Coordinates of C-alpha atoms in Angstrom, one line a residue:
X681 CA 47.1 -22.9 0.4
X682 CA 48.7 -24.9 -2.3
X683 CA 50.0 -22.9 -5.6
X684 CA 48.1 -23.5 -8.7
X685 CA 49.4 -27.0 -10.5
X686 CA 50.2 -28.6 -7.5
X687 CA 47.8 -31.3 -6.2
X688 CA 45.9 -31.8 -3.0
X689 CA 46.0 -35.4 -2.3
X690 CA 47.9 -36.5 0.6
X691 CA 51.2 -38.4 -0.8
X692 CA 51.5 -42.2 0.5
X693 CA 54.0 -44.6 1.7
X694 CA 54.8 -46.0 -2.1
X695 CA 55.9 -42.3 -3.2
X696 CA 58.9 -42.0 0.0
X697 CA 60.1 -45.5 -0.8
X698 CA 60.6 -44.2 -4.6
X699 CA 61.7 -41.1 -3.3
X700 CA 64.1 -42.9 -1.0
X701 CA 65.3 -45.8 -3.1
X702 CA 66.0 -43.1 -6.2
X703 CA 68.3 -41.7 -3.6
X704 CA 70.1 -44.6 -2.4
X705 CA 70.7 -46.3 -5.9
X706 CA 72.4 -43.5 -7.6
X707 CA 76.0 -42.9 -5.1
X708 CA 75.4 -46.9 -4.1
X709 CA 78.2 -48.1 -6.3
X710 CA 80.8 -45.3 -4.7
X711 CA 80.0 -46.7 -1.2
X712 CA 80.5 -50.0 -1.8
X713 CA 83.2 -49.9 -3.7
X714 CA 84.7 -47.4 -0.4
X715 CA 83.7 -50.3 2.1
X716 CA 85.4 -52.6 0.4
X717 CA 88.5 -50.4 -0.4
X718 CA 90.9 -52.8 0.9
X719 CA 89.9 -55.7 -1.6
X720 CA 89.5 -53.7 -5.0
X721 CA 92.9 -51.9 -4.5
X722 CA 94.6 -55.2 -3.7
X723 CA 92.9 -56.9 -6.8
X724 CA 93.3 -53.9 -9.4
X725 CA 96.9 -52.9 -7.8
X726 CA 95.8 -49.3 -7.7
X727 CA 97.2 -46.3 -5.7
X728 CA 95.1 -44.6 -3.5
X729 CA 95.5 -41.8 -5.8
X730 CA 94.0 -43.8 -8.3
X731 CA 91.2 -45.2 -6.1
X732 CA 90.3 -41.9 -4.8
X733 CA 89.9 -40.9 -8.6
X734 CA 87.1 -43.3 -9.0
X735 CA 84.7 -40.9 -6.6
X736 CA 86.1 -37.9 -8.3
X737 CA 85.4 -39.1 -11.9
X738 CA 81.8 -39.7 -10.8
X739 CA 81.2 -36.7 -9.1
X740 CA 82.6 -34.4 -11.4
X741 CA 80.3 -36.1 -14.2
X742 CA 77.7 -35.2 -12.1
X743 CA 78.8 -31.5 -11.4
X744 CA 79.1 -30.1 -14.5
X745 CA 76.1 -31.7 -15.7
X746 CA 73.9 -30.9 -12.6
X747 CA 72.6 -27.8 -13.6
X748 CA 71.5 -28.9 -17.2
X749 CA 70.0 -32.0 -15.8
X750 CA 68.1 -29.9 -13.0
X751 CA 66.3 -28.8 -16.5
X752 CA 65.7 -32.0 -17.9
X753 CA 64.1 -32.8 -14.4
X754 CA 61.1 -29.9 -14.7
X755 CA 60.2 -31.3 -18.2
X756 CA 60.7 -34.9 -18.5
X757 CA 58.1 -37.5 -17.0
X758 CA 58.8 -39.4 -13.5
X759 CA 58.9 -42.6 -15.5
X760 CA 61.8 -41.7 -17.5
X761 CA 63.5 -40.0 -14.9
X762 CA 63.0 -43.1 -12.9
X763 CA 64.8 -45.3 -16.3
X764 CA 67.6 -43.1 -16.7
X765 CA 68.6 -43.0 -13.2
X766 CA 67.7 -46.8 -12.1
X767 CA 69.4 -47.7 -15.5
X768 CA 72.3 -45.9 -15.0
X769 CA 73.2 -47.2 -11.4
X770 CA 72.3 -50.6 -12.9
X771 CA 74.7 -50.4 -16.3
X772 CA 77.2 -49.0 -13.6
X773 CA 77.1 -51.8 -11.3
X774 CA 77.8 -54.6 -14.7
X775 CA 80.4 -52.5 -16.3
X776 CA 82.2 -52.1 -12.8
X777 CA 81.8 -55.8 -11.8
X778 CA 83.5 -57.4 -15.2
X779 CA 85.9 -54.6 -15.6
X780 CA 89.3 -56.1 -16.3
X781 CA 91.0 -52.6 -15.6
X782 CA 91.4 -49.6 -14.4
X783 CA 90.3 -47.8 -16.9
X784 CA 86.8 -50.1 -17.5
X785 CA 86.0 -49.0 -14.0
X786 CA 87.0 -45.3 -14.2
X787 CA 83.9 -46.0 -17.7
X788 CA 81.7 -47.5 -14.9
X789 CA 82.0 -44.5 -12.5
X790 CA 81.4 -42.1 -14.5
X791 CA 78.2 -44.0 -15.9
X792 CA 76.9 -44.0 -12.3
X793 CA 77.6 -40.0 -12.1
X794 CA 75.5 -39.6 -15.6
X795 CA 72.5 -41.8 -13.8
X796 CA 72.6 -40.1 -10.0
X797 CA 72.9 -36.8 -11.0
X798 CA 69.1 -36.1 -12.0
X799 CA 68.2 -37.5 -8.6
X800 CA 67.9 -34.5 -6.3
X801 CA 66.1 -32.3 -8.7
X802 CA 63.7 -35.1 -9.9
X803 CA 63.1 -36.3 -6.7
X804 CA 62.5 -32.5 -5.2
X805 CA 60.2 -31.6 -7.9
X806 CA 58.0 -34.7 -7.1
X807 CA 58.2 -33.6 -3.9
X808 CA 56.6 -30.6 -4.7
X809 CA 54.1 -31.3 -6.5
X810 CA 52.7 -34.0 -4.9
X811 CA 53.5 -33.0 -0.7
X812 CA 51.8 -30.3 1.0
X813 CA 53.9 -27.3 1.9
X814 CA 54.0 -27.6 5.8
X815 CA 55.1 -31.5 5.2
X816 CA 58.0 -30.6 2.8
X817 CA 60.7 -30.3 4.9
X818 CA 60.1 -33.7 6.4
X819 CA 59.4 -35.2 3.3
X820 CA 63.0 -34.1 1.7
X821 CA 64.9 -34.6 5.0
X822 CA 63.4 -38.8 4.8
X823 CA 64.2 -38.8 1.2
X824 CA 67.7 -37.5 1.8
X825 CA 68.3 -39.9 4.3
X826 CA 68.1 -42.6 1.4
X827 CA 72.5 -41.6 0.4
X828 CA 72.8 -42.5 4.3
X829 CA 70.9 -45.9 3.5
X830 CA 72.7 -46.9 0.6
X831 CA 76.1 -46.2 3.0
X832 CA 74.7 -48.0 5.5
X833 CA 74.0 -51.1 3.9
X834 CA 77.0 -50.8 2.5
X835 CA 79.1 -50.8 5.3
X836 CA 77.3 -53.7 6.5
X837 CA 77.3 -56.3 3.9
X838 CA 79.9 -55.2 0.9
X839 CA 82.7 -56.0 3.4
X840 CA 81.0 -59.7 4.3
X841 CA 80.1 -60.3 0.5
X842 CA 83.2 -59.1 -0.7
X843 CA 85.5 -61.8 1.9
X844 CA 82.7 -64.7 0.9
X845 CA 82.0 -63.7 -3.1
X846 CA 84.4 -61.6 -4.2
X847 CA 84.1 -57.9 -4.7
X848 CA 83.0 -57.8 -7.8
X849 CA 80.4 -60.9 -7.0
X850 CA 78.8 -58.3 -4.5
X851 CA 78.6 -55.6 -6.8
X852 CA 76.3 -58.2 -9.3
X853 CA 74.4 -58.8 -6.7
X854 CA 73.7 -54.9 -6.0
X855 CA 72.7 -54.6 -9.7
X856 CA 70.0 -57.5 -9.1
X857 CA 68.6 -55.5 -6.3
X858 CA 68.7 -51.8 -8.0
X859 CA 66.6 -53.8 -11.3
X860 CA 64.1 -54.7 -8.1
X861 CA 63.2 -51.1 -7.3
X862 CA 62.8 -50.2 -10.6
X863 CA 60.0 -51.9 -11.1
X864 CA 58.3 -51.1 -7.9
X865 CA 59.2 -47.8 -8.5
X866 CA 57.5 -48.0 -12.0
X867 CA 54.5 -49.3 -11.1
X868 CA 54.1 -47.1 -8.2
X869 CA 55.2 -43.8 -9.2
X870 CA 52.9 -40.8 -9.5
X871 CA 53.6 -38.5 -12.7
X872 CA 55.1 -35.0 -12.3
X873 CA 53.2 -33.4 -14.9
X874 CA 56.0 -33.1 -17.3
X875 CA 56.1 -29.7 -19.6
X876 CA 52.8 -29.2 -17.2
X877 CA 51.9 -25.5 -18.5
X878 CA 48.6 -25.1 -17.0
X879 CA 49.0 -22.4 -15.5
X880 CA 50.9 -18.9 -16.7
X881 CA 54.3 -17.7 -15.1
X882 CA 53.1 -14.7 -14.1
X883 CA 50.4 -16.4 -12.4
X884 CA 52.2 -19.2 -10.0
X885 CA 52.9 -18.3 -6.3
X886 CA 55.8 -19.2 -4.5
X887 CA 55.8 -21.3 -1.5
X888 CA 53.4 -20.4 0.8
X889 CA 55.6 -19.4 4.4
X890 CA 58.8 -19.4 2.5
X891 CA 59.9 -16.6 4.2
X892 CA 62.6 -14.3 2.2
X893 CA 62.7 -17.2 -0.3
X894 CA 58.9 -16.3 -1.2
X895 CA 59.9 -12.7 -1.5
X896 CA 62.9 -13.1 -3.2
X897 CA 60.3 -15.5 -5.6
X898 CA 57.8 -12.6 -5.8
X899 CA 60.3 -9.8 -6.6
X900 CA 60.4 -11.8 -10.3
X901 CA 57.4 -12.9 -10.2
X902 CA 55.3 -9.8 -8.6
X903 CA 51.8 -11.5 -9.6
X904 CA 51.5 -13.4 -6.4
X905 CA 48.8 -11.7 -5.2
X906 CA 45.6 -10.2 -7.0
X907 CA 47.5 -7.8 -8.9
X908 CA 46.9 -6.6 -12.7
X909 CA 50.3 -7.1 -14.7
X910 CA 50.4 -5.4 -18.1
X911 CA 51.8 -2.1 -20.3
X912 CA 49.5 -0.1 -18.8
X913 CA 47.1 -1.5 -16.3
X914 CA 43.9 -0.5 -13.9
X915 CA 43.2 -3.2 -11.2
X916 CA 40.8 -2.9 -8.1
X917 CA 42.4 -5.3 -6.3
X918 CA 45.3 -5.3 -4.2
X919 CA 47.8 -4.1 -6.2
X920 CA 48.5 -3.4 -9.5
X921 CA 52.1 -3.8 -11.2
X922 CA 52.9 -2.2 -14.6
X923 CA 55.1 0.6 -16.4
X924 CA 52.2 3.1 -15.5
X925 CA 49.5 2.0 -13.3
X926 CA 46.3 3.1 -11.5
X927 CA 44.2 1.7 -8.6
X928 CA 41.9 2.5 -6.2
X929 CA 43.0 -0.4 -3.8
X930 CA 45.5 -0.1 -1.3
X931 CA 48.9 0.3 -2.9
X932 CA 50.1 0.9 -6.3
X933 CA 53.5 -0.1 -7.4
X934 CA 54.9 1.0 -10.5
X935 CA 57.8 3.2 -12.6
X936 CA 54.9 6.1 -12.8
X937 CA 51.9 5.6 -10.8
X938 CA 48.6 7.1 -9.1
X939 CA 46.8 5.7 -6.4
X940 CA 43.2 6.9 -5.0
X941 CA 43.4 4.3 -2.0
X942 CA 44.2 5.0 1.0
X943 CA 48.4 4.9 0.7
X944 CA 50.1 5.3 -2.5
X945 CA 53.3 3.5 -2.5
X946 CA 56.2 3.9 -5.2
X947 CA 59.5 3.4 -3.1
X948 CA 59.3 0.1 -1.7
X949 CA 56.5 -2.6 -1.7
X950 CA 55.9 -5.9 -2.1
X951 CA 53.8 -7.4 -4.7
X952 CA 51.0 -8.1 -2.5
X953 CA 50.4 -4.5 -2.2
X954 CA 51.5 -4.5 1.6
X955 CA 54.5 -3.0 2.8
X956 CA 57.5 -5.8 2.7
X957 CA 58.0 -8.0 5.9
X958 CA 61.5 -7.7 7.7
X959 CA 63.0 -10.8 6.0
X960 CA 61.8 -9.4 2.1
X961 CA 63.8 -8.3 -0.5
X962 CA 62.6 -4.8 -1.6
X963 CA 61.3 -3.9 -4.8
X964 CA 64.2 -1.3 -6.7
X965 CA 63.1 2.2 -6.2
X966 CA 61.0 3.7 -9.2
X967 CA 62.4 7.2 -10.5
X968 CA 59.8 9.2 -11.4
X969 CA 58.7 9.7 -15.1
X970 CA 61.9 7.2 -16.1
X971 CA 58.7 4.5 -17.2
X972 CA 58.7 0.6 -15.4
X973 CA 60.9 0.4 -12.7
X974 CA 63.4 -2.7 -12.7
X975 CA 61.2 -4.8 -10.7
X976 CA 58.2 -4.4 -12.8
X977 CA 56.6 -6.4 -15.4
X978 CA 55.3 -5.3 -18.4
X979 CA 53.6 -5.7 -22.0
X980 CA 56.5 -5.5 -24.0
X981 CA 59.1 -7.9 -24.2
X982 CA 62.1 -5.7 -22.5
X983 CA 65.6 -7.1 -21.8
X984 CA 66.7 -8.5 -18.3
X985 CA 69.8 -7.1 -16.9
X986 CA 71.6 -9.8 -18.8
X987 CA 70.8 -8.4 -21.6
X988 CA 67.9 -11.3 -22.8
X989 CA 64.7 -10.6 -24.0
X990 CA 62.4 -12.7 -22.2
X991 CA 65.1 -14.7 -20.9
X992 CA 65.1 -16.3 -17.4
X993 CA 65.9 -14.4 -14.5
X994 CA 68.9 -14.7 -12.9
X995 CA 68.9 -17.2 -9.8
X996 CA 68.9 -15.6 -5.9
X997 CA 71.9 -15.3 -4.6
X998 CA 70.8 -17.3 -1.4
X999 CA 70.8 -20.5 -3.7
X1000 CA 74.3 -19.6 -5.1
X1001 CA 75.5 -19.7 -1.1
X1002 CA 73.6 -22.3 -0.2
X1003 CA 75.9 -24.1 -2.8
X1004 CA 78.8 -22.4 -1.8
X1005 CA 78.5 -23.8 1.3
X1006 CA 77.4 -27.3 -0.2
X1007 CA 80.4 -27.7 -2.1
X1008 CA 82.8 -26.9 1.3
X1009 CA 81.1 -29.4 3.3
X1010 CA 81.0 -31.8 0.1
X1011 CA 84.7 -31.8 0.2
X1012 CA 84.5 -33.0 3.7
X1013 CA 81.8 -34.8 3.9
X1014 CA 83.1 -37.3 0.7
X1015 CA 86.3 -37.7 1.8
X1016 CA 85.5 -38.9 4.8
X1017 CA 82.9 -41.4 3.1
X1018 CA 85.7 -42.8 1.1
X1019 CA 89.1 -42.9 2.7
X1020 CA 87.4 -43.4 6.2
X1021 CA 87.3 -47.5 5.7
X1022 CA 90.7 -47.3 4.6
X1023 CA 92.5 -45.1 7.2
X1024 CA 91.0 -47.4 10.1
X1025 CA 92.3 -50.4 8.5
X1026 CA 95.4 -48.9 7.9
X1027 CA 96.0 -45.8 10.3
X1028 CA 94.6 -47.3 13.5
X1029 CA 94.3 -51.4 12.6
X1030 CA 90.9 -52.5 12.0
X1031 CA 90.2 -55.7 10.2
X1032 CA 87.8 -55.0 7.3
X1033 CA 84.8 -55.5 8.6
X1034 CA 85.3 -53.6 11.7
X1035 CA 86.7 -50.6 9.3
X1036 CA 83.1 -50.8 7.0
X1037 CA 81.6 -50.6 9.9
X1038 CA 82.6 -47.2 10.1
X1039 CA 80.9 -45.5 7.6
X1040 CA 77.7 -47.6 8.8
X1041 CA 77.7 -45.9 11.8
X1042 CA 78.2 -42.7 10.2
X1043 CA 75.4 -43.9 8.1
X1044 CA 73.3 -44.8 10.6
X1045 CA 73.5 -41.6 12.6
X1046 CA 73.4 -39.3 8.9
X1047 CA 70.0 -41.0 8.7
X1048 CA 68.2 -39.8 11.9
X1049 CA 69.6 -36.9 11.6
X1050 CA 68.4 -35.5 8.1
X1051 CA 65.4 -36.5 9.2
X1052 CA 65.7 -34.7 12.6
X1053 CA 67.2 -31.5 11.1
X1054 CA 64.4 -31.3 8.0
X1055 CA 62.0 -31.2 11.0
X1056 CA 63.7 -28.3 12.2
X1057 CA 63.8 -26.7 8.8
X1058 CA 59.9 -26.9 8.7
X1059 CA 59.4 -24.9 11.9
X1060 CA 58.4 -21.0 11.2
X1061 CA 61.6 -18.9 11.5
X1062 CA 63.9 -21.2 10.7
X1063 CA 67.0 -20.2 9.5
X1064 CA 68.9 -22.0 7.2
X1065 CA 72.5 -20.5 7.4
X1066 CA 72.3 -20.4 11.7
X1067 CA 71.9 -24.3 11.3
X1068 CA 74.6 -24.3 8.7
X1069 CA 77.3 -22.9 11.0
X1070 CA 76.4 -25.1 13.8
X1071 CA 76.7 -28.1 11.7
X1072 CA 79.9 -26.7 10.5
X1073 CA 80.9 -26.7 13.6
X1074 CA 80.0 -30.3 14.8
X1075 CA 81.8 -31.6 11.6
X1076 CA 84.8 -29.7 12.1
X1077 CA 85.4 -31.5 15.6
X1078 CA 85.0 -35.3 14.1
X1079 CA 87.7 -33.8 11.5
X1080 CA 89.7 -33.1 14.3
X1081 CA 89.1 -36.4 16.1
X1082 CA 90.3 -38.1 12.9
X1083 CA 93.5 -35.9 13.0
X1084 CA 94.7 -37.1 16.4
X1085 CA 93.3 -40.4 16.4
X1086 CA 96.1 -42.1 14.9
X1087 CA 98.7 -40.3 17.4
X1088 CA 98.5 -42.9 20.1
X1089 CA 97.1 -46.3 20.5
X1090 CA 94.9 -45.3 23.6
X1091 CA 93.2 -43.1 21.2
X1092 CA 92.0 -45.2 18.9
X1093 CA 88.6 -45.0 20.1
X1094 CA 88.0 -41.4 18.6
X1095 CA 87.2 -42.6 15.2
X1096 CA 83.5 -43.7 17.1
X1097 CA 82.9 -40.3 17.6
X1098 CA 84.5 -38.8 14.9
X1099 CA 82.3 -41.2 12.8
X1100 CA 78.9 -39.9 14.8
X1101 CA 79.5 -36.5 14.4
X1102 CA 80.5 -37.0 10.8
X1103 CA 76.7 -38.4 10.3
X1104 CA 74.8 -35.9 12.9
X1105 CA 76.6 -32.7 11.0
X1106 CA 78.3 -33.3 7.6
X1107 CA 76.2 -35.9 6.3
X1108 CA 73.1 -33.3 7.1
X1109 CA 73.8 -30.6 5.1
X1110 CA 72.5 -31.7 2.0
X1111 CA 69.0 -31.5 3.7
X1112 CA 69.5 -27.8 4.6
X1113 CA 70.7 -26.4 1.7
X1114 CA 68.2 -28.4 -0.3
X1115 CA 64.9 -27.1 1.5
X1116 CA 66.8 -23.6 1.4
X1117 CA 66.6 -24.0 -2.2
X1118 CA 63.3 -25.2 -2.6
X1119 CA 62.1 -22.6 -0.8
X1120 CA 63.8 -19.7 -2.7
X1121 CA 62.2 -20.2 -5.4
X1122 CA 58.7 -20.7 -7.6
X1123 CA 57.4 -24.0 -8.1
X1124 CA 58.7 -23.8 -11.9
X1125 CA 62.2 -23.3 -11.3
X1126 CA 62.6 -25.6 -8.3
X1127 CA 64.5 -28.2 -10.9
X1128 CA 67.1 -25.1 -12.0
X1129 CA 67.8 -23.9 -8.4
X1130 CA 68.0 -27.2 -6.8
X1131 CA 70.7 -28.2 -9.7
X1132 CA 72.6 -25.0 -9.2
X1133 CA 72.9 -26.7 -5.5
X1134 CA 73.6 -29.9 -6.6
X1135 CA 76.1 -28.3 -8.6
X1136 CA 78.2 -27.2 -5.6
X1137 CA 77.3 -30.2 -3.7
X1138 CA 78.9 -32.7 -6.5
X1139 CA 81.7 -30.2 -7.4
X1140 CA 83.0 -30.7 -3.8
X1141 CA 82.0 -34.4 -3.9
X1142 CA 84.6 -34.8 -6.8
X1143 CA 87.4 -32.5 -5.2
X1144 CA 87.5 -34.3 -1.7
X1145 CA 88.5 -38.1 -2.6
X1146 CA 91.0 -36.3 -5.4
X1147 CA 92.5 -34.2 -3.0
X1148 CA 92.6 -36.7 0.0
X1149 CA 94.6 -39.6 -2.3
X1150 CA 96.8 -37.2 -4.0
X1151 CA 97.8 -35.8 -0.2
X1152 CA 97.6 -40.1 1.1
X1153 CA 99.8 -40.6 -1.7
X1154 CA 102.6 -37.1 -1.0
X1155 CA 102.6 -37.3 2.5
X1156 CA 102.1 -41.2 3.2
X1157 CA 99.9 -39.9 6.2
X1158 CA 96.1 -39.5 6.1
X1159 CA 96.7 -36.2 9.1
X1160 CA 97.7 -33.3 6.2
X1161 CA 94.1 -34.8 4.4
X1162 CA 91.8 -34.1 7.5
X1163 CA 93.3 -30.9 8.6
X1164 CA 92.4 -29.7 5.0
X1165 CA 88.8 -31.1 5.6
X1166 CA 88.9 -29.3 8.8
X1167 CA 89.8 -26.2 7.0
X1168 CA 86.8 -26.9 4.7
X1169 CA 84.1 -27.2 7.3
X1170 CA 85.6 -23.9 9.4
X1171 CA 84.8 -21.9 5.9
X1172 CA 81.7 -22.8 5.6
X1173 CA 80.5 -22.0 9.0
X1174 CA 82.3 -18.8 8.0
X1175 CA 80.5 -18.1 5.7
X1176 CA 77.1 -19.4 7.1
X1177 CA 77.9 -16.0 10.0
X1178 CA 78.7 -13.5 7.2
X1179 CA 76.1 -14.4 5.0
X1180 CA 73.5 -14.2 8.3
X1181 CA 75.5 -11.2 9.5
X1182 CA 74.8 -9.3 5.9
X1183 CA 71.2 -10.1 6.6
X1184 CA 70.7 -9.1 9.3
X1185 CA 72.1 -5.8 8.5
X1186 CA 70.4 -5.0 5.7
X1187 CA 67.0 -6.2 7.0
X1188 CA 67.2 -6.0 11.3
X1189 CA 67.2 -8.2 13.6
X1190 CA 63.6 -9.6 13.0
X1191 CA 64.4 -11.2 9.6
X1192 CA 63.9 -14.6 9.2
X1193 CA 65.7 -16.9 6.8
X1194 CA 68.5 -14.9 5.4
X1195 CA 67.7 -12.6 1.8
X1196 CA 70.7 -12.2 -0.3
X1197 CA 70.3 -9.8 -3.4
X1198 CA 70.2 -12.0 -6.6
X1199 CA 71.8 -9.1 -8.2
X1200 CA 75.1 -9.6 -6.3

């Protein structure tokens, strides 16, 4: 069943390609400026300190703005979403191909951080809206997959152009093509209801088969099902939430209440009225006679445990480790992207285009599989963090090929693999914490949670290609650089086991998707 304020109608093929191309555009200036890595630090003389800083300005831009932004996203219209973003990339891609300096192109990057940030949460809440909830999954994985295009092409062609043109000739050139699917994308773009009111708070469901997301959704918003929500309420239906309530239905859950139904339930219950599945957060226990119990919703306009009247509630805490474990992989995952051109050129010999071709391949294999793993995250059951750590996992071992590659001549080869499993399990994490945090939350608040994500993401995009050049530039040696990504991607599957671990404590082995407390 679809939650009120979304639509029906079936999305088409003109909403993924906007979905896809908004996602591709934005980071499309970091990659190519990566694949040809060898060309702009020759021309601008730079370090690879400096040219590691380039990522880093962007993604930091984009960090501490994310959340803010992931705002923006749940009011604005898709049209100016689509202008700020396409605009941005685009004023990037001029300001970086006639900078005269350094510090021009440091003003370009973080231009292209200000226009990509909004692109995850825009793009997700478009997603939405406008696909049906067994099709979301998919839908996000495909659109995902559009960063893993934008590498791809290019590792492909920026190396070519660049040796033909000139680097910043092929940057131009990307511009031309970014004002091209801005236009399609304008013409062809359904609205996402900006400031779209239409239905109350109280009234909106969560996700329908979100599993502990839904009920971690429902314990803020208890009105999912018929329920009455008021100071003092009667309902008939199936449950009825207030600061003192009576029913004659099933349950009634409330600081003081009276039930003539056939169970009266005041400990633990879910808003529904039915007693909470094994993968639910509980609703906090009532005391008796101490009025409306934490989880309740009532008349009056009492404080939140933050101390805000009517203020928004605070976000689950299975979004805040879902970006935890964003920004660990982001590390990673973006210093990989851009030194990974440069260390085979330099560490093991390539000629330019054979090191672009690198990241292509990574690419190439990041695309099928966020589209293979968002399958996976639409199956019942499926559980978020238990993916995580196996991802971890696979990424930590390409980390580890890149460490020993360089120790020998015969073993050259293991940037190949290194470079597939960088795409099958680093480059795919993004999906999985993304639907994690689409499905934690109500359809209102899918902008906020999603930037909170994003958030983590971007703030380890901008630490890894910082932390790599300084360590490039310390050590001389790429090794000391990938044994810290290595470190990275063993903490997150770390914490992907003791986050699953605490859940299935607290709820048994039958849970689900993993329910952290958004209290803690």
């Amino acid at each position: 069943m679809t939650p009120p304020g979304e639509r029906e109608r079936v999305p088409g093929a003109n909403l993924m390609v906007v979905l896809t191309a908004t996602m591709a555009v934005g980071p499309l200036l970091t990659h190519s400026l990566s694949a040809m890595s060898p060309l702009v630090i020759q021309d601008l003389r730079l370090t690879e300190a400096q040219f590691g800083l380039l990522a880093t300005v962007t993604f930091f831009v984009a960090a501490v703005t994310a959340v803010r932004t992931g705002r923006w996203a749940d009011r604005l219209g898709a049209r100016t979403l689509l202008a700020v973003m396409f605009g941005g990339a685009v004023l990037a891609m001029l300001l970086a191909a006639v900078a005269p300096d350094y510090t021009v192109l440091l003003l370009a990057m973080v231009l292209s951080g200000l226009g990509q940030v909004m692109a995850n949460p825009a793009t997700n809440r478009l997603i939405r809206l406008h696909v049906p909830a067994h099709r979301r999954a998919s839908w996000l994985g495909i659109k995902q997959a559009g960063v893993q295009a934008a590498q791809l092409v290019a590792g492909l062609t920026f190396p070519a152009l660049g040796l033909l043109l000139g680097w910043r000739t092929a940057v131009a050139v990307a511009a031309g093509a970014v004002l091209l699917l801005l236009v399609h994308g304008w013409l062809t773009v359904p609205e996402n209801h900006a400031g779209d009111r239409s239905a109350p708070r109280s009234r909106r469901a969560p996700d329908p088969g979100a599993g502990s997301g839904a009920a971690l959704a429902s314990r803020w918003n208890p009105a999912s099902g018929p329920a009455a929500v008021s100071g003092t309420a009667s309902a008939s239906g199936s449950a009825a939430v207030s600061g003192t309530a009576s029913a004659p239905g099933p349950a009634a859950v409330s600081g003081t209440a009276s039930a003539s139904g056939p169970a009266a339930v005041s400990r633990t219950t879910s808003a529904s009225g039915a007693a909470p599945g094994p993968g639910a957060a509980p609703v906090p226990r009532a005391v008796p006679g101490s009025g409306p119990g934490p989880g309740s919703r009532t008349g009056s306009s009492s404080p939140d445990r933050s101390g805000r009247t009517g203020g928004r509630p605070p976000m689950p805490g299975v979004v805040r480790a879902y970006a935890a474990a964003a920004a660990l992989t982001g590390l990673g995952a973006q210093a990989a992207n851009v030194y990974l051109p440069l260390y085979a050129h330099r560490e093991l010999g390539l000629d330019v285009v054979a090191a672009g071709a690198t990241v292509s391949v990574a690419a190439l294999v990041g695309i099928a599989s966020r589209v293979l793993w968002a399958r996976v995250m639409d199956r019942p059951g499926a559980d978020g963090f238990v993916l995580l750590a196996g991802m971890a996992l696979g990424a930590a071992v390409s980390a580890g090929l890149l460490v020993l590659a360089p120790l020998h001549p015969a073993l050259a080869w293991a940037v190949w693999p290194a470079a597939v499993l960088h795409g099958g399990a680093a480059l795919a994490v993004s999906v999985i914490v993304m639907s994690g945090a689409m499905r934690a939350v109500p359809a209102e608040r899918v902008g906020a949670s999603t930037g909170v994500v994003t958030m983590g993401l971007y703030a380890g995009f901008c630490s890894g290609p910082l932390v790599m050049g300084l360590l490039l530039q310390l050590t001389g040696s790429f090794a000391v650089g990938w044994i810290l990504v290595l470190v990275c991607y063993l903490a997150c599957g770390l914490l992907a086991v003791l986050v699953r671990r605490r859940s299935r404590l607290r709820t048994g082995p039958a849970a689900g998707t993993p329910s952290v407390d958004p209290r803690r």
